[in-house]
PDB file of C-alpha atoms in Angstrom:
ATOM      1  CA  UNK A   1      81.065 -36.336  52.866  1.00 61.00           C
ATOM      2  CA  UNK A   2      80.154 -38.718  50.064  1.00 65.00           C
ATOM      3  CA  UNK A   3      76.504 -38.686  51.180  1.00 66.00           C
ATOM      4  CA  UNK A   4      76.222 -34.934  50.781  1.00 68.00           C
ATOM      5  CA  UNK A   5      78.018 -35.102  47.433  1.00 68.00           C
ATOM      6  CA  UNK A   6      75.571 -37.641  45.992  1.00 71.00           C
ATOM      7  CA  UNK A   7      72.608 -35.681  47.382  1.00 72.00           C
ATOM      8  CA  UNK A   8      73.822 -32.535  45.645  1.00 71.00           C
ATOM      9  CA  UNK A   9      74.211 -34.439  42.348  1.00 72.00           C
ATOM     10  CA  UNK A  10      70.684 -35.849  42.525  1.00 70.00           C
ATOM     11  CA  UNK A  11      69.196 -32.414  43.175  1.00 70.00           C
ATOM     12  CA  UNK A  12      71.153 -30.942  40.257  1.00 70.00           C
ATOM     13  CA  UNK A  13      70.010 -33.657  37.859  1.00 63.00           C
ATOM     14  CA  UNK A  14      66.353 -33.443  38.930  1.00 65.00           C
ATOM     15  CA  UNK A  15      66.280 -29.673  38.440  1.00 64.00           C
ATOM     16  CA  UNK A  16      67.938 -29.936  35.010  1.00 60.00           C
ATOM     17  CA  UNK A  17      65.521 -32.661  33.665  1.00 58.00           C
ATOM     18  CA  UNK A  18      62.685 -30.298  32.544  1.00 54.00           C
ATOM     19  CA  UNK A  19      65.272 -28.248  30.614  1.00 51.00           C
ATOM     20  CA  UNK A  20      67.180 -31.127  29.075  1.00 52.00           C
ATOM     21  CA  UNK A  21      64.115 -33.341  28.489  1.00 52.00           C
ATOM     22  CA  UNK A  22      61.026 -31.085  28.083  1.00 52.00           C
ATOM     23  CA  UNK A  23      57.668 -32.742  28.551  1.00 48.00           C
ATOM     24  CA  UNK A  24      55.275 -32.005  25.684  1.00 48.00           C
ATOM     25  CA  UNK A  25      51.661 -31.280  26.545  1.00 45.00           C
ATOM     26  CA  UNK A  26      49.631 -34.406  26.032  1.00 44.00           C
ATOM     27  CA  UNK A  27      45.982 -35.365  25.924  1.00 43.00           C
ATOM     28  CA  UNK A  28      44.503 -38.431  27.505  1.00 44.00           C
ATOM     29  CA  UNK A  29      40.935 -39.191  26.609  1.00 45.00           C
ATOM     30  CA  UNK A  30      38.433 -41.848  27.386  1.00 45.00           C
ATOM     31  CA  UNK A  31      35.011 -42.422  25.856  1.00 43.00           C
ATOM     32  CA  UNK A  32      31.888 -42.503  27.943  1.00 44.00           C
ATOM     33  CA  UNK A  33      28.292 -42.956  26.932  1.00 43.00           C
ATOM     34  CA  UNK A  34      25.920 -40.094  27.789  1.00 43.00           C
ATOM     35  CA  UNK A  35      22.260 -40.444  28.675  1.00 45.00           C
ATOM     36  CA  UNK A  36      21.340 -39.758  25.065  1.00 45.00           C
ATOM     37  CA  UNK A  37      22.458 -42.867  23.112  1.00 44.00           C
ATOM     38  CA  UNK A  38      22.815 -40.778  19.958  1.00 42.00           C
ATOM     39  CA  UNK A  39      25.581 -38.594  21.433  1.00 43.00           C
ATOM     40  CA  UNK A  40      29.059 -39.887  22.319  1.00 42.00           C
ATOM     41  CA  UNK A  41      31.050 -37.732  24.733  1.00 41.00           C
ATOM     42  CA  UNK A  42      34.782 -37.960  25.389  1.00 39.00           C
ATOM     43  CA  UNK A  43      36.525 -36.769  28.537  1.00 38.00           C
ATOM     44  CA  UNK A  44      39.789 -35.039  27.678  1.00 39.00           C
ATOM     45  CA  UNK A  45      42.436 -34.252  30.256  1.00 37.00           C
ATOM     46  CA  UNK A  46      44.498 -31.327  29.058  1.00 37.00           C
ATOM     47  CA  UNK A  47      48.004 -31.249  30.562  1.00 37.00           C
ATOM     48  CA  UNK A  48      49.606 -27.851  30.176  1.00 39.00           C
ATOM     49  CA  UNK A  49      52.257 -28.498  32.809  1.00 40.00           C
ATOM     50  CA  UNK A  50      53.334 -31.665  34.598  1.00 41.00           C
ATOM     51  CA  UNK A  51      50.832 -32.306  37.339  1.00 40.00           C
ATOM     52  CA  UNK A  52      48.165 -29.907  35.945  1.00 38.00           C
ATOM     53  CA  UNK A  53      44.957 -31.506  34.623  1.00 35.00           C
ATOM     54  CA  UNK A  54      41.882 -29.738  33.267  1.00 38.00           C
ATOM     55  CA  UNK A  55      38.994 -31.963  32.258  1.00 37.00           C
ATOM     56  CA  UNK A  56      36.416 -30.912  29.686  1.00 39.00           C
ATOM     57  CA  UNK A  57      33.415 -33.033  28.714  1.00 39.00           C
ATOM     58  CA  UNK A  58      32.027 -32.052  25.343  1.00 39.00           C
ATOM     59  CA  UNK A  59      30.569 -33.913  22.357  1.00 40.00           C
ATOM     60  CA  UNK A  60      33.343 -34.028  19.766  1.00 40.00           C
ATOM     61  CA  UNK A  61      33.657 -34.841  16.101  1.00 39.00           C
ATOM     62  CA  UNK A  62      35.749 -37.990  15.818  1.00 41.00           C
ATOM     63  CA  UNK A  63      38.768 -37.711  13.577  1.00 41.00           C
ATOM     64  CA  UNK A  64      39.740 -34.162  14.605  1.00 42.00           C
ATOM     65  CA  UNK A  65      42.956 -33.539  16.532  1.00 43.00           C
ATOM     66  CA  UNK A  66      42.792 -31.490  19.692  1.00 43.00           C
ATOM     67  CA  UNK A  67      46.057 -30.340  21.250  1.00 42.00           C
ATOM     68  CA  UNK A  68      46.853 -28.379  24.355  1.00 43.00           C
ATOM     69  CA  UNK A  69      48.841 -25.162  24.462  1.00 44.00           C
ATOM     70  CA  UNK A  70      52.145 -24.416  26.105  1.00 44.00           C
ATOM     71  CA  UNK A  71      50.883 -21.488  28.151  1.00 43.00           C
ATOM     72  CA  UNK A  72      47.847 -23.262  29.446  1.00 43.00           C
ATOM     73  CA  UNK A  73      45.112 -25.716  28.644  1.00 41.00           C
ATOM     74  CA  UNK A  74      43.029 -24.735  25.675  1.00 44.00           C
ATOM     75  CA  UNK A  75      39.303 -24.309  25.920  1.00 44.00           C
ATOM     76  CA  UNK A  76      37.124 -27.377  25.525  1.00 40.00           C
ATOM     77  CA  UNK A  77      36.450 -28.416  21.934  1.00 40.00           C
ATOM     78  CA  UNK A  78      33.312 -26.743  20.594  1.00 42.00           C
ATOM     79  CA  UNK A  79      30.058 -28.622  20.734  1.00 39.00           C
ATOM     80  CA  UNK A  80      29.386 -30.121  17.340  1.00 38.00           C
ATOM     81  CA  UNK A  81      26.400 -28.525  15.711  1.00 48.00           C
ATOM     82  CA  UNK A  82      23.749 -31.127  14.845  1.00 50.00           C
ATOM     83  CA  UNK A  83      20.077 -31.812  14.706  1.00 49.00           C
ATOM     84  CA  UNK A  84      20.148 -34.805  17.015  1.00 50.00           C
ATOM     85  CA  UNK A  85      19.795 -32.484  20.004  1.00 65.00           C
ATOM     86  CA  UNK A  86      16.230 -31.617  18.953  1.00 74.00           C
ATOM     87  CA  UNK A  87      13.303 -33.982  18.848  1.00 83.00           C
ATOM     88  CA  UNK A  88      12.118 -34.583  15.301  1.00 86.00           C
ATOM     89  CA  UNK A  89       8.416 -34.475  14.415  1.00 90.00           C
ATOM     90  CA  UNK A  90       6.621 -37.775  14.236  1.00 91.00           C
ATOM     91  CA  UNK A  91       6.361 -39.269  10.726  1.00 92.00           C
ATOM     92  CA  UNK A  92       3.386 -38.270   8.609  1.00 92.00           C
ATOM     93  CA  UNK A  93       0.471 -40.632   9.214  1.00 91.00           C
ATOM     94  CA  UNK A  94      -0.933 -41.800   5.871  1.00 89.00           C
ATOM     95  CA  UNK A  95      -4.068 -43.389   7.348  1.00 85.00           C
ATOM     96  CA  UNK A  96      -7.322 -41.654   8.257  1.00 83.00           C
ATOM     97  CA  UNK A  97      -7.709 -38.041   7.180  1.00 80.00           C
ATOM     98  CA  UNK A  98      -4.500 -37.352   5.297  1.00 85.00           C
ATOM     99  CA  UNK A  99      -5.347 -33.655   4.992  1.00 80.00           C
ATOM    100  CA  UNK A 100      -5.640 -33.199   8.769  1.00 82.00           C
ATOM    101  CA  UNK A 101      -2.528 -35.296   9.412  1.00 89.00           C
ATOM    102  CA  UNK A 102      -0.570 -33.251   6.897  1.00 89.00           C
ATOM    103  CA  UNK A 103      -1.655 -29.975   8.516  1.00 85.00           C
ATOM    104  CA  UNK A 104      -0.351 -31.096  11.917  1.00 89.00           C
ATOM    105  CA  UNK A 105       2.874 -32.457  10.469  1.00 92.00           C
ATOM    106  CA  UNK A 106       3.480 -29.287   8.460  1.00 90.00           C
ATOM    107  CA  UNK A 107       2.983 -27.155  11.569  1.00 89.00           C
ATOM    108  CA  UNK A 108       5.400 -29.265  13.615  1.00 92.00           C
ATOM    109  CA  UNK A 109       7.925 -29.221  10.767  1.00 93.00           C
ATOM    110  CA  UNK A 110       7.770 -25.432  10.615  1.00 91.00           C
ATOM    111  CA  UNK A 111       8.662 -25.139  14.316  1.00 91.00           C
ATOM    112  CA  UNK A 112      11.372 -27.794  13.990  1.00 91.00           C
ATOM    113  CA  UNK A 113      12.968 -25.991  11.038  1.00 90.00           C
ATOM    114  CA  UNK A 114      12.967 -22.722  12.974  1.00 90.00           C
ATOM    115  CA  UNK A 115      14.627 -24.271  16.031  1.00 90.00           C
ATOM    116  CA  UNK A 116      17.297 -25.966  13.904  1.00 87.00           C
ATOM    117  CA  UNK A 117      17.968 -22.776  11.887  1.00 89.00           C
ATOM    118  CA  UNK A 118      17.339 -24.693   8.691  1.00 89.00           C
ATOM    119  CA  UNK A 119      17.500 -21.531   6.588  1.00 88.00           C
ATOM    120  CA  UNK A 120      21.284 -21.539   6.885  1.00 89.00           C
ATOM    121  CA  UNK A 121      21.534 -24.967   5.212  1.00 90.00           C
ATOM    122  CA  UNK A 122      21.610 -25.855   1.535  1.00 92.00           C
ATOM    123  CA  UNK A 123      18.497 -26.908  -0.353  1.00 92.00           C
ATOM    124  CA  UNK A 124      19.861 -30.425  -0.790  1.00 92.00           C
ATOM    125  CA  UNK A 125      20.294 -30.767   2.958  1.00 93.00           C
ATOM    126  CA  UNK A 126      16.793 -29.366   3.608  1.00 92.00           C
ATOM    127  CA  UNK A 127      15.142 -31.827   1.223  1.00 93.00           C
ATOM    128  CA  UNK A 128      17.112 -34.764   2.631  1.00 92.00           C
ATOM    129  CA  UNK A 129      16.209 -33.889   6.232  1.00 92.00           C
ATOM    130  CA  UNK A 130      12.541 -33.396   5.344  1.00 93.00           C
ATOM    131  CA  UNK A 131      12.278 -36.728   3.521  1.00 93.00           C
ATOM    132  CA  UNK A 132      14.049 -38.467   6.380  1.00 91.00           C
ATOM    133  CA  UNK A 133      11.565 -36.964   8.849  1.00 93.00           C
ATOM    134  CA  UNK A 134       8.365 -37.513   6.871  1.00 93.00           C
ATOM    135  CA  UNK A 135       8.572 -41.323   7.135  1.00 92.00           C
ATOM    136  CA  UNK A 136       8.608 -44.327   4.850  1.00 91.00           C
ATOM    137  CA  UNK A 137       4.911 -44.321   3.920  1.00 91.00           C
ATOM    138  CA  UNK A 138       5.058 -40.673   2.840  1.00 91.00           C
ATOM    139  CA  UNK A 139       8.323 -41.401   1.024  1.00 91.00           C
ATOM    140  CA  UNK A 140       6.496 -43.990  -1.069  1.00 90.00           C
ATOM    141  CA  UNK A 141       3.926 -41.357  -2.019  1.00 90.00           C
ATOM    142  CA  UNK A 142       6.743 -38.883  -2.756  1.00 92.00           C
ATOM    143  CA  UNK A 143       8.309 -41.309  -5.225  1.00 91.00           C
ATOM    144  CA  UNK A 144       5.138 -41.079  -7.305  1.00 90.00           C
ATOM    145  CA  UNK A 145       5.088 -37.259  -7.461  1.00 90.00           C
ATOM    146  CA  UNK A 146       5.894 -35.415 -10.665  1.00 88.00           C
ATOM    147  CA  UNK A 147       8.317 -32.463 -10.554  1.00 90.00           C
ATOM    148  CA  UNK A 148       9.458 -29.999 -13.191  1.00 87.00           C
ATOM    149  CA  UNK A 149      13.011 -29.904 -11.760  1.00 86.00           C
ATOM    150  CA  UNK A 150      15.462 -32.750 -11.409  1.00 88.00           C
ATOM    151  CA  UNK A 151      16.277 -34.233  -8.040  1.00 87.00           C
ATOM    152  CA  UNK A 152      19.652 -32.499  -7.734  1.00 87.00           C
ATOM    153  CA  UNK A 153      18.129 -29.014  -8.120  1.00 89.00           C
ATOM    154  CA  UNK A 154      14.903 -29.678  -6.205  1.00 91.00           C
ATOM    155  CA  UNK A 155      14.016 -27.236  -3.412  1.00 92.00           C
ATOM    156  CA  UNK A 156      12.205 -27.818  -0.149  1.00 93.00           C
ATOM    157  CA  UNK A 157       9.356 -25.501  -1.167  1.00 92.00           C
ATOM    158  CA  UNK A 158       8.711 -27.625  -4.246  1.00 93.00           C
ATOM    159  CA  UNK A 159       8.557 -30.779  -2.142  1.00 93.00           C
ATOM    160  CA  UNK A 160       6.172 -29.208   0.388  1.00 92.00           C
ATOM    161  CA  UNK A 161       3.954 -27.876  -2.423  1.00 89.00           C
ATOM    162  CA  UNK A 162       3.787 -31.373  -3.868  1.00 91.00           C
ATOM    163  CA  UNK A 163       2.672 -32.778  -0.517  1.00 91.00           C
ATOM    164  CA  UNK A 164       0.127 -29.943  -0.249  1.00 86.00           C
ATOM    165  CA  UNK A 165      -1.363 -30.899  -3.606  1.00 84.00           C
ATOM    166  CA  UNK A 166      -1.346 -34.571  -2.648  1.00 86.00           C
ATOM    167  CA  UNK A 167      -2.953 -34.156   0.802  1.00 82.00           C
ATOM    168  CA  UNK A 168      -5.354 -31.289   0.148  1.00 72.00           C
ATOM    169  CA  UNK A 169      -6.134 -32.626  -3.315  1.00 69.00           C
ATOM    170  CA  UNK A 170      -7.982 -35.513  -1.722  1.00 59.00           C
ATOM    171  CA  UNK A 171     -10.287 -33.101   0.080  1.00 62.00           C
ATOM    172  CA  UNK A 172     -13.687 -32.536  -1.499  1.00 75.00           C
ATOM    173  CA  UNK A 173     -14.082 -28.802  -1.785  1.00 81.00           C
ATOM    174  CA  UNK A 174     -17.892 -28.799  -1.700  1.00 86.00           C
ATOM    175  CA  UNK A 175     -18.001 -30.941   1.433  1.00 86.00           C
ATOM    176  CA  UNK A 176     -15.394 -28.811   3.216  1.00 86.00           C
ATOM    177  CA  UNK A 177     -17.344 -25.629   2.455  1.00 92.00           C
ATOM    178  CA  UNK A 178     -20.533 -27.290   3.657  1.00 93.00           C
ATOM    179  CA  UNK A 179     -18.880 -28.156   6.982  1.00 92.00           C
ATOM    180  CA  UNK A 180     -17.534 -24.616   7.301  1.00 94.00           C
ATOM    181  CA  UNK A 181     -20.802 -22.853   6.492  1.00 95.00           C
ATOM    182  CA  UNK A 182     -22.747 -25.006   8.953  1.00 95.00           C
ATOM    183  CA  UNK A 183     -20.340 -24.540  11.850  1.00 95.00           C
ATOM    184  CA  UNK A 184     -21.996 -22.810  14.820  1.00 95.00           C
ATOM    185  CA  UNK A 185     -20.895 -22.171  18.366  1.00 95.00           C
ATOM    186  CA  UNK A 186     -21.958 -24.957  20.714  1.00 93.00           C
ATOM    187  CA  UNK A 187     -23.698 -24.411  24.049  1.00 89.00           C
ATOM    188  CA  UNK A 188     -20.643 -24.979  26.261  1.00 90.00           C
ATOM    189  CA  UNK A 189     -18.036 -23.836  23.740  1.00 93.00           C
ATOM    190  CA  UNK A 190     -15.908 -20.755  24.347  1.00 94.00           C
ATOM    191  CA  UNK A 191     -15.526 -18.151  21.637  1.00 95.00           C
ATOM    192  CA  UNK A 192     -11.792 -18.815  21.218  1.00 94.00           C
ATOM    193  CA  UNK A 193     -12.467 -22.518  20.629  1.00 94.00           C
ATOM    194  CA  UNK A 194     -15.169 -21.638  18.095  1.00 95.00           C
ATOM    195  CA  UNK A 195     -12.833 -19.191  16.332  1.00 95.00           C
ATOM    196  CA  UNK A 196     -10.003 -21.725  16.178  1.00 93.00           C
ATOM    197  CA  UNK A 197     -12.355 -24.311  14.692  1.00 92.00           C
ATOM    198  CA  UNK A 198     -13.621 -22.139  11.852  1.00 94.00           C
ATOM    199  CA  UNK A 199     -10.112 -20.872  11.091  1.00 92.00           C
ATOM    200  CA  UNK A 200      -9.025 -24.479  10.685  1.00 87.00           C
ATOM    201  CA  UNK A 201     -12.009 -25.403   8.520  1.00 89.00           C
ATOM    202  CA  UNK A 202     -11.583 -22.471   6.145  1.00 91.00           C
ATOM    203  CA  UNK A 203      -8.055 -23.581   5.192  1.00 84.00           C
ATOM    204  CA  UNK A 204      -9.382 -26.539   3.175  1.00 79.00           C
ATOM    205  CA  UNK A 205     -12.222 -24.635   1.490  1.00 86.00           C
ATOM    206  CA  UNK A 206      -9.952 -23.087  -1.159  1.00 82.00           C
ATOM    207  CA  UNK A 207     -11.493 -19.663  -0.927  1.00 90.00           C
ATOM    208  CA  UNK A 208      -9.768 -16.687  -2.482  1.00 89.00           C
ATOM    209  CA  UNK A 209      -7.012 -15.373  -0.213  1.00 86.00           C
ATOM    210  CA  UNK A 210      -8.436 -11.849  -0.382  1.00 90.00           C
ATOM    211  CA  UNK A 211     -11.893 -13.082   0.731  1.00 92.00           C
ATOM    212  CA  UNK A 212     -10.928 -15.348   3.642  1.00 94.00           C
ATOM    213  CA  UNK A 213     -11.100 -12.676   6.353  1.00 94.00           C
ATOM    214  CA  UNK A 214     -14.546 -11.433   5.313  1.00 95.00           C
ATOM    215  CA  UNK A 215     -15.830 -15.017   5.049  1.00 96.00           C
ATOM    216  CA  UNK A 216     -14.568 -15.870   8.544  1.00 96.00           C
ATOM    217  CA  UNK A 217     -16.103 -12.642   9.863  1.00 96.00           C
ATOM    218  CA  UNK A 218     -19.499 -13.535   8.381  1.00 96.00           C
ATOM    219  CA  UNK A 219     -19.266 -17.051   9.831  1.00 96.00           C
ATOM    220  CA  UNK A 220     -18.677 -15.567  13.298  1.00 96.00           C
ATOM    221  CA  UNK A 221     -21.640 -13.213  13.004  1.00 96.00           C
ATOM    222  CA  UNK A 222     -23.945 -15.993  11.827  1.00 96.00           C
ATOM    223  CA  UNK A 223     -22.673 -18.735  14.127  1.00 96.00           C
ATOM    224  CA  UNK A 224     -22.240 -16.829  17.393  1.00 95.00           C
ATOM    225  CA  UNK A 225     -24.421 -18.272  20.155  1.00 94.00           C
ATOM    226  CA  UNK A 226     -25.290 -15.131  22.112  1.00 93.00           C
ATOM    227  CA  UNK A 227     -28.070 -13.145  20.434  1.00 93.00           C
ATOM    228  CA  UNK A 228     -27.159  -9.863  22.165  1.00 93.00           C
ATOM    229  CA  UNK A 229     -23.595 -10.090  20.820  1.00 95.00           C
ATOM    230  CA  UNK A 230     -24.944 -10.905  17.381  1.00 95.00           C
ATOM    231  CA  UNK A 231     -27.098  -7.777  17.403  1.00 94.00           C
ATOM    232  CA  UNK A 232     -24.135  -5.672  18.498  1.00 94.00           C
ATOM    233  CA  UNK A 233     -22.098  -7.032  15.590  1.00 95.00           C
ATOM    234  CA  UNK A 234     -24.854  -6.250  13.128  1.00 95.00           C
ATOM    235  CA  UNK A 235     -24.936  -2.622  14.303  1.00 93.00           C
ATOM    236  CA  UNK A 236     -21.377  -2.029  13.052  1.00 92.00           C
ATOM    237  CA  UNK A 237     -21.358  -0.560   9.542  1.00 90.00           C
ATOM    238  CA  UNK A 238     -17.773  -1.365   8.479  1.00 93.00           C
ATOM    239  CA  UNK A 239     -17.121  -4.392  10.625  1.00 95.00           C
ATOM    240  CA  UNK A 240     -13.679  -5.959  10.219  1.00 95.00           C
ATOM    241  CA  UNK A 241     -12.530  -9.371  11.377  1.00 95.00           C
ATOM    242  CA  UNK A 242     -10.397  -7.947  14.212  1.00 95.00           C
ATOM    243  CA  UNK A 243     -13.265  -5.767  15.449  1.00 96.00           C
ATOM    244  CA  UNK A 244     -15.588  -8.747  15.313  1.00 96.00           C
ATOM    245  CA  UNK A 245     -13.193 -10.856  17.393  1.00 96.00           C
ATOM    246  CA  UNK A 246     -12.682  -8.063  19.951  1.00 96.00           C
ATOM    247  CA  UNK A 247     -16.415  -7.501  20.400  1.00 96.00           C
ATOM    248  CA  UNK A 248     -17.121 -11.206  20.872  1.00 96.00           C
ATOM    249  CA  UNK A 249     -14.331 -11.657  23.402  1.00 95.00           C
ATOM    250  CA  UNK A 250     -15.357  -8.555  25.348  1.00 95.00           C
ATOM    251  CA  UNK A 251     -18.973  -9.718  25.448  1.00 94.00           C
ATOM    252  CA  UNK A 252     -17.986 -13.179  26.650  1.00 94.00           C
ATOM    253  CA  UNK A 253     -15.725 -11.774  29.384  1.00 93.00           C
ATOM    254  CA  UNK A 254     -18.452  -9.375  30.521  1.00 93.00           C
ATOM    255  CA  UNK A 255     -20.931 -12.265  30.691  1.00 90.00           C
ATOM    256  CA  UNK A 256     -18.532 -14.333  32.805  1.00 90.00           C
ATOM    257  CA  UNK A 257     -17.816 -11.420  35.157  1.00 91.00           C
ATOM    258  CA  UNK A 258     -21.548 -10.733  35.550  1.00 89.00           C
ATOM    259  CA  UNK A 259     -22.114 -14.370  36.519  1.00 86.00           C
ATOM    260  CA  UNK A 260     -19.386 -14.119  39.147  1.00 88.00           C
ATOM    261  CA  UNK A 261     -20.937 -10.966  40.597  1.00 87.00           C
ATOM    262  CA  UNK A 262     -24.426 -12.501  40.669  1.00 82.00           C
ATOM    263  CA  UNK A 263     -23.063 -15.585  42.356  1.00 78.00           C
ATOM    264  CA  UNK A 264     -21.312 -13.460  44.978  1.00 70.00           C
ATOM    265  CA  UNK A 265     -24.501 -11.496  45.691  1.00 68.00           C
ATOM    266  CA  UNK A 266     -26.589 -14.659  45.930  1.00 65.00           C
ATOM    267  CA  UNK A 267     -24.118 -16.156  48.404  1.00 60.00           C
ATOM    268  CA  UNK A 268     -24.360 -13.059  50.583  1.00 65.00           C
ATOM    269  CA  UNK A 269     -28.162 -13.135  50.489  1.00 59.00           C
ATOM    270  CA  UNK A 270     -28.216 -16.811  51.386  1.00 63.00           C
ATOM    271  CA  UNK A 271     -25.902 -16.159  54.344  1.00 62.00           C
ATOM    272  CA  UNK A 272     -28.169 -13.350  55.601  1.00 58.00           C
ATOM    273  CA  UNK A 273     -31.255 -15.565  55.248  1.00 63.00           C
ATOM    274  CA  UNK A 274     -29.535 -18.341  57.149  1.00 68.00           C
ATOM    275  CA  UNK A 275     -28.680 -16.004  60.005  1.00 65.00           C
ATOM    276  CA  UNK A 276     -32.243 -14.702  60.144  1.00 69.00           C
ATOM    277  CA  UNK A 277     -33.691 -18.201  60.230  1.00 67.00           C
ATOM    278  CA  UNK A 278     -31.303 -19.255  62.980  1.00 69.00           C
ATOM    279  CA  UNK A 279     -32.217 -16.189  65.057  1.00 68.00           C
ATOM    280  CA  UNK A 280     -35.949 -16.841  64.571  1.00 67.00           C
ATOM    281  CA  UNK A 281     -35.502 -20.461  65.618  1.00 70.00           C
ATOM    282  CA  UNK A 282     -33.597 -19.473  68.737  1.00 67.00           C
ATOM    283  CA  UNK A 283     -36.297 -16.925  69.601  1.00 65.00           C
ATOM    284  CA  UNK A 284     -39.074 -19.511  69.265  1.00 65.00           C
ATOM    285  CA  UNK A 285     -37.187 -21.947  71.469  1.00 65.00           C
ATOM    286  CA  UNK A 286     -36.682 -19.257  74.095  1.00 63.00           C
ATOM    287  CA  UNK A 287     -40.348 -18.122  74.270  1.00 63.00           C
ATOM    288  CA  UNK A 288     -41.876 -21.408  75.654  1.00 59.00           C
ATOM    289  CA  UNK A 289     -39.247 -21.610  78.385  1.00 58.00           C
ATOM    290  CA  UNK A 290     -39.933 -18.031  79.517  1.00 56.00           C
ATOM    291  CA  UNK A 291     -43.683 -18.664  79.543  1.00 57.00           C
ATOM    292  CA  UNK A 292     -43.217 -21.788  81.698  1.00 57.00           C
ATOM    293  CA  UNK A 293     -41.093 -19.923  84.182  1.00 55.00           C
ATOM    294  CA  UNK A 294     -43.656 -17.108  84.533  1.00 56.00           C
ATOM    295  CA  UNK A 295     -46.538 -19.581  85.128  1.00 58.00           C
ATOM    296  CA  UNK A 296     -44.575 -21.338  87.863  1.00 57.00           C
ATOM    297  CA  UNK A 297     -44.052 -18.031  89.618  1.00 58.00           C
ATOM    298  CA  UNK A 298     -47.753 -17.308  89.684  1.00 52.00           C
TER     299      UNK A 298
END
């Protein structure tokens, strides 16, 4: 009888423990290093009820408190927004052609700023990120620039304009225009490669913005390799740059397709000739044997 009495008491106490001594939801976390050494992830085990564990691995901002809810485990802490998830452009190379190096760096920076949604940040943050990305050698050159605004109110556009003046200012305008005006399409060069080259060269010539398209158009007409395409371009009275590009691309594609067709026809002709030669050879080999057999019969 005493055994059943003590068993009943133990069951009563165990069922009353969660009511008398409620267990608060707790969080147990442990740090682990991810593959990216710049990002520290923590594994949090959310306990909404005794015996219920929900693990969430997310990069977290250290110093913030994350607690679980009574009804259930809360969602994982949001991924901290940062720029370390994207690969930064390589620092600006200050050796060799600074103008060409600056063009490539500026293009990569433009894409990087778009991916990082840099427009939503403050100007101070933009300038700091740009100067951190541009490298130490370019930073030394930046320290010698002259600005009309103080450093606290300086914008990213002002900094980029200063680097434009510094890099492009070293370019000799006469030499750049000479290289542009003497650029012609090479023998094995496609039209798109030729177009990309002259569009790059014209950027350092400092032509008027309203005249650039007509100047590039004239360079295409003069420097195009195919004489038939050149004559077709000269026939157009009000030739625009887009029309010029379309005509040159269409002519090049037609030339390539014609070569493919001629090659296909030549292969067919060569196959027919080969068959004819093989048949003639077999016929010649057969004639002596037939003559020998007829002479033996006689």
